[in-house]
PDB file of C-alpha atoms in Angstrom:
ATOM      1  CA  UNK A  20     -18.184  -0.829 -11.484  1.00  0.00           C
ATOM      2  CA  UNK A  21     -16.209  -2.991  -8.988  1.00  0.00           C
ATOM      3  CA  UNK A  22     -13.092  -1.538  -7.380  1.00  0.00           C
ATOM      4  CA  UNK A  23      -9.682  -3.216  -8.312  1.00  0.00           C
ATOM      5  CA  UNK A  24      -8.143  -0.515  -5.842  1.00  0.00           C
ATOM      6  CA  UNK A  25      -9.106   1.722  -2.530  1.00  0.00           C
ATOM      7  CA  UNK A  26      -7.351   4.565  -1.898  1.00  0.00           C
ATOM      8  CA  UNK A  27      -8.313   5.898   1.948  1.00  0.00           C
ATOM      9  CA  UNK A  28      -7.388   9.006   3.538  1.00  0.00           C
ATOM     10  CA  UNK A  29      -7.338   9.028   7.199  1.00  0.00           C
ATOM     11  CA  UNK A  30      -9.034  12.199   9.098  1.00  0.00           C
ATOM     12  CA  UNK A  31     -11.558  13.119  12.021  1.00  0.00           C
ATOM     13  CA  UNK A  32     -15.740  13.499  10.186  1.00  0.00           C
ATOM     14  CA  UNK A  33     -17.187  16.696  11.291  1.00  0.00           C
ATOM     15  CA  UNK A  34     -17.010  20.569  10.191  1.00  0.00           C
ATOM     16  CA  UNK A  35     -15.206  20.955  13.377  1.00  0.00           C
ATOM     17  CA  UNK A  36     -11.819  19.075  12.231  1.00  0.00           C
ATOM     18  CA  UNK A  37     -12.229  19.553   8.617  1.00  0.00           C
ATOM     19  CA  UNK A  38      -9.443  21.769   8.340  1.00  0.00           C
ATOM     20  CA  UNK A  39      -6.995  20.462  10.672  1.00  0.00           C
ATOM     21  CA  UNK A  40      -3.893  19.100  10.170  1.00  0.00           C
ATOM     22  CA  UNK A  41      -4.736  15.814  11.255  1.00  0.00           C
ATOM     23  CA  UNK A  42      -7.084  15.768   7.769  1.00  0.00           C
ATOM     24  CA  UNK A  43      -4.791  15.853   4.932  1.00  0.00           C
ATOM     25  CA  UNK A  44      -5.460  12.192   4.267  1.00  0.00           C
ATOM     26  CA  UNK A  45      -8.997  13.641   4.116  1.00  0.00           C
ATOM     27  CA  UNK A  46      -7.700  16.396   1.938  1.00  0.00           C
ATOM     28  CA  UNK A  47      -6.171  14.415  -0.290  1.00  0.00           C
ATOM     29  CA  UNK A  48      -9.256  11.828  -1.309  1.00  0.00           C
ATOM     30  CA  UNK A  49     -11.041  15.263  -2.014  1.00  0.00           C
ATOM     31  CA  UNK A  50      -8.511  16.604  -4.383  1.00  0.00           C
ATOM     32  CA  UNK A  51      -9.003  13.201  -6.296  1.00  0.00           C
ATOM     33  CA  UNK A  52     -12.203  13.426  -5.943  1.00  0.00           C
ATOM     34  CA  UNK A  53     -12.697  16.545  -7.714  1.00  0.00           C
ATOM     35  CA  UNK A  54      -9.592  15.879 -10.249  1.00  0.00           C
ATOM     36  CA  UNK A  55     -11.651  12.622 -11.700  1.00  0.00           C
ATOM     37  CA  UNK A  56     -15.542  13.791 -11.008  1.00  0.00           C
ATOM     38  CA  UNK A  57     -15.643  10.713  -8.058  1.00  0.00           C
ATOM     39  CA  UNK A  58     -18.721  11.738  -6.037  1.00  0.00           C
ATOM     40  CA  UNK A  59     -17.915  10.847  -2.097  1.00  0.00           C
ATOM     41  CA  UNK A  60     -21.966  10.661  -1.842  1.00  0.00           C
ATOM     42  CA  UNK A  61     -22.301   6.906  -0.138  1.00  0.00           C
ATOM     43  CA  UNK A  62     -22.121   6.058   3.302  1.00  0.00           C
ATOM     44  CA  UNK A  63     -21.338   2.109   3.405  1.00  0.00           C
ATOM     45  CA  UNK A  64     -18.569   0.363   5.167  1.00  0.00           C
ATOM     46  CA  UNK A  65     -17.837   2.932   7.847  1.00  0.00           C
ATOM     47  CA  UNK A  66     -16.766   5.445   5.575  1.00  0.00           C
ATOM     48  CA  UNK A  67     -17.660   7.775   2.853  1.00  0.00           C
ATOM     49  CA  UNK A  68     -17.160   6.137  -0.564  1.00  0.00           C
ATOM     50  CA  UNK A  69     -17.187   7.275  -4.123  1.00  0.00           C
ATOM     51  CA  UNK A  70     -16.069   4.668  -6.772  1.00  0.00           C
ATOM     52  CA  UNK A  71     -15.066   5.573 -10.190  1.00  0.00           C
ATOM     53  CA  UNK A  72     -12.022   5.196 -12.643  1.00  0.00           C
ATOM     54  CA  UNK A  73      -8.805   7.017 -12.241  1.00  0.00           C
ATOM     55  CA  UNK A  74      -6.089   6.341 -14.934  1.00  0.00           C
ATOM     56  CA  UNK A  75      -8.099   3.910 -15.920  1.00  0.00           C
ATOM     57  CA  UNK A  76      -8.103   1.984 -12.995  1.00  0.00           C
ATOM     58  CA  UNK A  77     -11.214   1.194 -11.160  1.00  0.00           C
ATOM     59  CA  UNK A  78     -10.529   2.361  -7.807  1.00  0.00           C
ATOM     60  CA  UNK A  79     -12.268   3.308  -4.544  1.00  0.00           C
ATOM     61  CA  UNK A  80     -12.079   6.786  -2.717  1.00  0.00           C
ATOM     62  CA  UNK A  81     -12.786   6.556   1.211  1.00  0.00           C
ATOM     63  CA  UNK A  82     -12.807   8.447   4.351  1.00  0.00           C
ATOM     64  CA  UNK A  83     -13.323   6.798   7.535  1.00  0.00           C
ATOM     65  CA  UNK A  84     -16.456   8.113   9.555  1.00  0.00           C
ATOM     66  CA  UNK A  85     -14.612   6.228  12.485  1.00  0.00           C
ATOM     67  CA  UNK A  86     -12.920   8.804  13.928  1.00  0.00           C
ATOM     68  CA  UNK A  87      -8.994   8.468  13.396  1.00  0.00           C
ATOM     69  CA  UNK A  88      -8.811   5.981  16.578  1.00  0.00           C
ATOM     70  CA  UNK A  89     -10.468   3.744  14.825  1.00  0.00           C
ATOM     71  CA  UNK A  90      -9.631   3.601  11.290  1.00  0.00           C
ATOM     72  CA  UNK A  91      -8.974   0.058  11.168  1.00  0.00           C
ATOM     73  CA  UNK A  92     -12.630  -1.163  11.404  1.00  0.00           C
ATOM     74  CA  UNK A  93     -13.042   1.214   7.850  1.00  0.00           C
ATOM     75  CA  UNK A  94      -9.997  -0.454   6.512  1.00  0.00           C
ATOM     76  CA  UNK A  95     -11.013  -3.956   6.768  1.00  0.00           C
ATOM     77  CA  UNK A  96     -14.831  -3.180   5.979  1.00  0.00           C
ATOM     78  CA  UNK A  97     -13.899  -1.986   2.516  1.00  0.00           C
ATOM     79  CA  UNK A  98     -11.434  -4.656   1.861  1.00  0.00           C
ATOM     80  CA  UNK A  99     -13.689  -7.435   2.882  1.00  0.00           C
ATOM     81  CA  UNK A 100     -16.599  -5.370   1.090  1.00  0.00           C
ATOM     82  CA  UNK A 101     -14.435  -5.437  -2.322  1.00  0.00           C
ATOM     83  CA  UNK A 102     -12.703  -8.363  -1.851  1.00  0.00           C
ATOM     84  CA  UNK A 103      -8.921  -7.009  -1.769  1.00  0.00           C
ATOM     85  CA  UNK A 104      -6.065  -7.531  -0.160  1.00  0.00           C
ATOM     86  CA  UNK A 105      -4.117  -4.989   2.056  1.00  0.00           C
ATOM     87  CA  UNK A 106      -1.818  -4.545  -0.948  1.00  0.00           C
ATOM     88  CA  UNK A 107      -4.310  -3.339  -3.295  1.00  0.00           C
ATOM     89  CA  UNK A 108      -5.081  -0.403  -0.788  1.00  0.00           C
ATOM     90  CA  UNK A 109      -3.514   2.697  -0.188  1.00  0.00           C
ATOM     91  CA  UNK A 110      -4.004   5.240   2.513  1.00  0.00           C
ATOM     92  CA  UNK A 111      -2.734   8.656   2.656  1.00  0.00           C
ATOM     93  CA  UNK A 112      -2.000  10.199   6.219  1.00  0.00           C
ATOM     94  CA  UNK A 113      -0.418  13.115   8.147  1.00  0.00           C
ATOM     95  CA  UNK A 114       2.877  12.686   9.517  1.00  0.00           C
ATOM     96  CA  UNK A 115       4.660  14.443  12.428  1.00  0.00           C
ATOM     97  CA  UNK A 116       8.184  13.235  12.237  1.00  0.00           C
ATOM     98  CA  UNK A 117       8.594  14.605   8.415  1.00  0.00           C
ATOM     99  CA  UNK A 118       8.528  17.913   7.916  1.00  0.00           C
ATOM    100  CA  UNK A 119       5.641  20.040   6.528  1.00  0.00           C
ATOM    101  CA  UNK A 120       5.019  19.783   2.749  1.00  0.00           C
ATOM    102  CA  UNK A 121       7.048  16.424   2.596  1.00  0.00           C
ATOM    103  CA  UNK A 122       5.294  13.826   0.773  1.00  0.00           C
ATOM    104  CA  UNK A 123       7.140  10.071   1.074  1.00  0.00           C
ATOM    105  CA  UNK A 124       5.394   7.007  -0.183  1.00  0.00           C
ATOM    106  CA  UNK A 125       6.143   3.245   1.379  1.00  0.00           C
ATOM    107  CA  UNK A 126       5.441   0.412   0.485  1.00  0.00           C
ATOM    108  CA  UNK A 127       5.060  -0.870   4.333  1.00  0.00           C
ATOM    109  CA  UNK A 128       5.754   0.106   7.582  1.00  0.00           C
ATOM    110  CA  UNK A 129       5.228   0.508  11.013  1.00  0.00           C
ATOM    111  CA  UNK A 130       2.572   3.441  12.435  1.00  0.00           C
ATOM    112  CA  UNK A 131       5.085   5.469  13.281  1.00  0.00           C
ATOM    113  CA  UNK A 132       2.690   6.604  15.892  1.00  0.00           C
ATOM    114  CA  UNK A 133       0.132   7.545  14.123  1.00  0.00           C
ATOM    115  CA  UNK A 134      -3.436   6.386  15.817  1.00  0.00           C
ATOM    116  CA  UNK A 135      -5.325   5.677  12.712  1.00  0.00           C
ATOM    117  CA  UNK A 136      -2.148   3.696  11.489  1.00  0.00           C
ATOM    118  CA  UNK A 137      -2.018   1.659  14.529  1.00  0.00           C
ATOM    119  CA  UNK A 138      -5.991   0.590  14.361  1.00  0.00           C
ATOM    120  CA  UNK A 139      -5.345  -0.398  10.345  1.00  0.00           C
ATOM    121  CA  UNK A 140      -2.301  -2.712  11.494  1.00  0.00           C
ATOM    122  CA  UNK A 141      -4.044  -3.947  14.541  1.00  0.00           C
ATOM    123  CA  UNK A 142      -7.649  -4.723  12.143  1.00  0.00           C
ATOM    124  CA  UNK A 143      -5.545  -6.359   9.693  1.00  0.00           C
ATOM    125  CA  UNK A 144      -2.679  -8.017  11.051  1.00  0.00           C
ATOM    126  CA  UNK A 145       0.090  -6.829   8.937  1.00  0.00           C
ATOM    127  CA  UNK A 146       1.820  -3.591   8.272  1.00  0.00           C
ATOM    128  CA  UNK A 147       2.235  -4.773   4.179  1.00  0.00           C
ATOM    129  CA  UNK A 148       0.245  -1.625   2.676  1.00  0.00           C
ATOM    130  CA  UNK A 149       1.144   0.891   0.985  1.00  0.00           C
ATOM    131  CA  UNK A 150       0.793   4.329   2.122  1.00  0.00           C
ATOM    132  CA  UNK A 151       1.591   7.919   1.441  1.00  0.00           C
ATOM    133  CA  UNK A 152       2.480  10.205   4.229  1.00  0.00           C
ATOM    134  CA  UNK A 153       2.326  14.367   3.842  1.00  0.00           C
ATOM    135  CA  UNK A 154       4.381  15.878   6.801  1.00  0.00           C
ATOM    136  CA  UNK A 155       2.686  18.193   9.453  1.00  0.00           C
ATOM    137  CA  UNK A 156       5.811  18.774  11.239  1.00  0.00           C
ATOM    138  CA  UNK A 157       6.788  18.841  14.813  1.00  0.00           C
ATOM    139  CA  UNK A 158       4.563  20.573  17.553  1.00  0.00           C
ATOM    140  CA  UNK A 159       5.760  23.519  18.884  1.00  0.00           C
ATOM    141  CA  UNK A 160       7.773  23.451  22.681  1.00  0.00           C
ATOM    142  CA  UNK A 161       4.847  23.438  24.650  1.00  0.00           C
ATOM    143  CA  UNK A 162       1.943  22.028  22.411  1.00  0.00           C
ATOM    144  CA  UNK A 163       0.346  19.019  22.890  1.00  0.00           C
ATOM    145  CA  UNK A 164       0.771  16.535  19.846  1.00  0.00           C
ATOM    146  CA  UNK A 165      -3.262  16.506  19.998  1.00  0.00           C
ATOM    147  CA  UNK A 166      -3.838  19.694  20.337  1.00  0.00           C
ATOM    148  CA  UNK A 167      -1.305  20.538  17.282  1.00  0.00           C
ATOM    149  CA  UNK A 168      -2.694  17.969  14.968  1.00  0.00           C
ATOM    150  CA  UNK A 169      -6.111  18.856  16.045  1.00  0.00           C
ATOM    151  CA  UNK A 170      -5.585  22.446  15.696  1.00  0.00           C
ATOM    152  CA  UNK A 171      -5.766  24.788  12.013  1.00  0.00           C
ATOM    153  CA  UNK A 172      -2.258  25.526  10.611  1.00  0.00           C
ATOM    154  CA  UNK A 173      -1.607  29.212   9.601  1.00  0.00           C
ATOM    155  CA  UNK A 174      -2.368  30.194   6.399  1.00  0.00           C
ATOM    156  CA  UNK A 175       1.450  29.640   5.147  1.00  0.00           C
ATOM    157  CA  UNK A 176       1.509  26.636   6.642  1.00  0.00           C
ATOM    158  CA  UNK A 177      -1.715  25.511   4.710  1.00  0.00           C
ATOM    159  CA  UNK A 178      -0.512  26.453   1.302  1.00  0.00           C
ATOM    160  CA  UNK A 179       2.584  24.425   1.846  1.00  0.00           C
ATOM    161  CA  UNK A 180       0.126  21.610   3.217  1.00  0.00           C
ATOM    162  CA  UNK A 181      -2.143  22.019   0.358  1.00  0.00           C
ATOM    163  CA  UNK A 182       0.835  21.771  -2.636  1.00  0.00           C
ATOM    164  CA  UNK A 183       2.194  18.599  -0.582  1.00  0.00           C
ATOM    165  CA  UNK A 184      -1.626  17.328  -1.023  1.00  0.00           C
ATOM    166  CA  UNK A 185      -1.613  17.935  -4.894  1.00  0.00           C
ATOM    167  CA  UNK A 186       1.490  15.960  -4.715  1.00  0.00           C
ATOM    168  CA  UNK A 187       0.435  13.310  -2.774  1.00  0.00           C
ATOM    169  CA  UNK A 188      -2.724  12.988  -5.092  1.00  0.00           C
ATOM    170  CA  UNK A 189      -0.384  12.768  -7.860  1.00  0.00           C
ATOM    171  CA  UNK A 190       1.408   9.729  -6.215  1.00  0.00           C
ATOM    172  CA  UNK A 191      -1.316   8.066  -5.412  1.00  0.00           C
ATOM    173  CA  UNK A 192      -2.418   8.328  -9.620  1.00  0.00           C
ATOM    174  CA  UNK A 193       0.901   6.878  -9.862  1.00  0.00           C
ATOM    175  CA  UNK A 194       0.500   3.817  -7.410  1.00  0.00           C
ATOM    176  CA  UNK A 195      -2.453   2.872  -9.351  1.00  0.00           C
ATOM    177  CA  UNK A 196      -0.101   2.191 -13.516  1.00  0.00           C
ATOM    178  CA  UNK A 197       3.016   1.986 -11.830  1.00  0.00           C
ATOM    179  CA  UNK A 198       5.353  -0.231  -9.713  1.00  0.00           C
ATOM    180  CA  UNK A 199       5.636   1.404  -6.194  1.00  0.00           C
ATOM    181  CA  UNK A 200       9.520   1.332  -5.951  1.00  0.00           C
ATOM    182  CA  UNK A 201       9.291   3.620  -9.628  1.00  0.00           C
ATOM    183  CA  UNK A 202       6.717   5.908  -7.255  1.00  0.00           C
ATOM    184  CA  UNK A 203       8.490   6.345  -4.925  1.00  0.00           C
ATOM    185  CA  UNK A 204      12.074   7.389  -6.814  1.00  0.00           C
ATOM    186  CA  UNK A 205       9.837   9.851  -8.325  1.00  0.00           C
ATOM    187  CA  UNK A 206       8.245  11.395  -5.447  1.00  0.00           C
ATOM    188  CA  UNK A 207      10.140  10.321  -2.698  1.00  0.00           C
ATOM    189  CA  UNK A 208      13.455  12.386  -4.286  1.00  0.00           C
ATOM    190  CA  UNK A 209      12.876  15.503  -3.998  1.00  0.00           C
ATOM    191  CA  UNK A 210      10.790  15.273  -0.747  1.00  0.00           C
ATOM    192  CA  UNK A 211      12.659  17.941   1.769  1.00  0.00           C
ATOM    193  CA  UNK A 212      14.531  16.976   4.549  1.00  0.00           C
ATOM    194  CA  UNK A 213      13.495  16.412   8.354  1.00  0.00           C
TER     195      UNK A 213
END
């Protein structure tokens, strides 16, 4: 089966960051995973990769093995792997200036930021992707921004995290039948405000 699609979710590899905010992009390609019985068993094109069909769509599932800083080598590895273009991918990533639970799709954009953003733009030359981002929130007065999207939230702050995952997994179903501006007036609606 050849992917027509890759969805990629941007986090850090190791035990260490698995459950850190900064991983919900991670997060997300797992709740897919599981939802369509996509195995995430292959190591190939900097990333681990489990192809299968979701809504009928033959699509990719990746997370970088880069580490965030340098998502954009994983990026343009799988699209020059399966011959697509930066529109036919999607990646799903945390976001600090929404706030947490929010999930917003785009069609493009700037990073925002966001490392692992600004290594995909810089690897492929244009910010024309689509993407879903899942608000972390704000870091505390006093908290680094890497130590608060390095660090665990608490466990409220997870079950909001984990619904706006569900949701984000649902959107990115939806990317894959429908036109992105019908996505995102469905999930982009209801999203909570900053």
């Amino acid at each position: 089966m050849f992917p027509t699609r890759i969805i990629i979710g941007l986090g850090n590899p190791g035990a260490q960051y698995a459950s850190t905010r900064h991983n919900v992009g991670f997060w997300t390609v797992d709740a897919l995973a599981q939802r369509h019985g996509i195995e995430l068993r292959t190591r190939r094109h900097h990333s681990r990769v489990g192809v299968g069909t979701v809504a009928g769509v033959a699509v990719a599932l990746a997370q970088p093995q880069t580490y965030m800083n340098l998502s954009g080598q994983a990026a343009q590895a799988l699209l020059n792997a399966y011959r697509l273009t930066p529109d036919q991918m999607l990646v799903v990533f945390d976001d600090i200036w929404l706030a947490p639970g929010t999930v917003r799709v785009r069609p493009k954009g700037s990073a925002g930021g966001h490392n692992g953003m600004k290594s995909i733009i810089a690897a492929l030359g244009t910010e024309a992707f689509p993407r879903v981002r899942i608000g972390i929130g704000q870091p505390p007065n006093g908290v680094e921004l890497a130590d608060y999207v390095l660090s665990t939230p608490s466990a409220a702050e997870r079950e909001q995290l984990l619904d706006a995952v569900q949701r984000a997994a649902d959107a990115c179903e939806a990317w894959l039948t429908e036109p992105i501006e019908q996505v995102m007036a469905r999930f982009n609606a209801d999203a909570p405000k900053r």
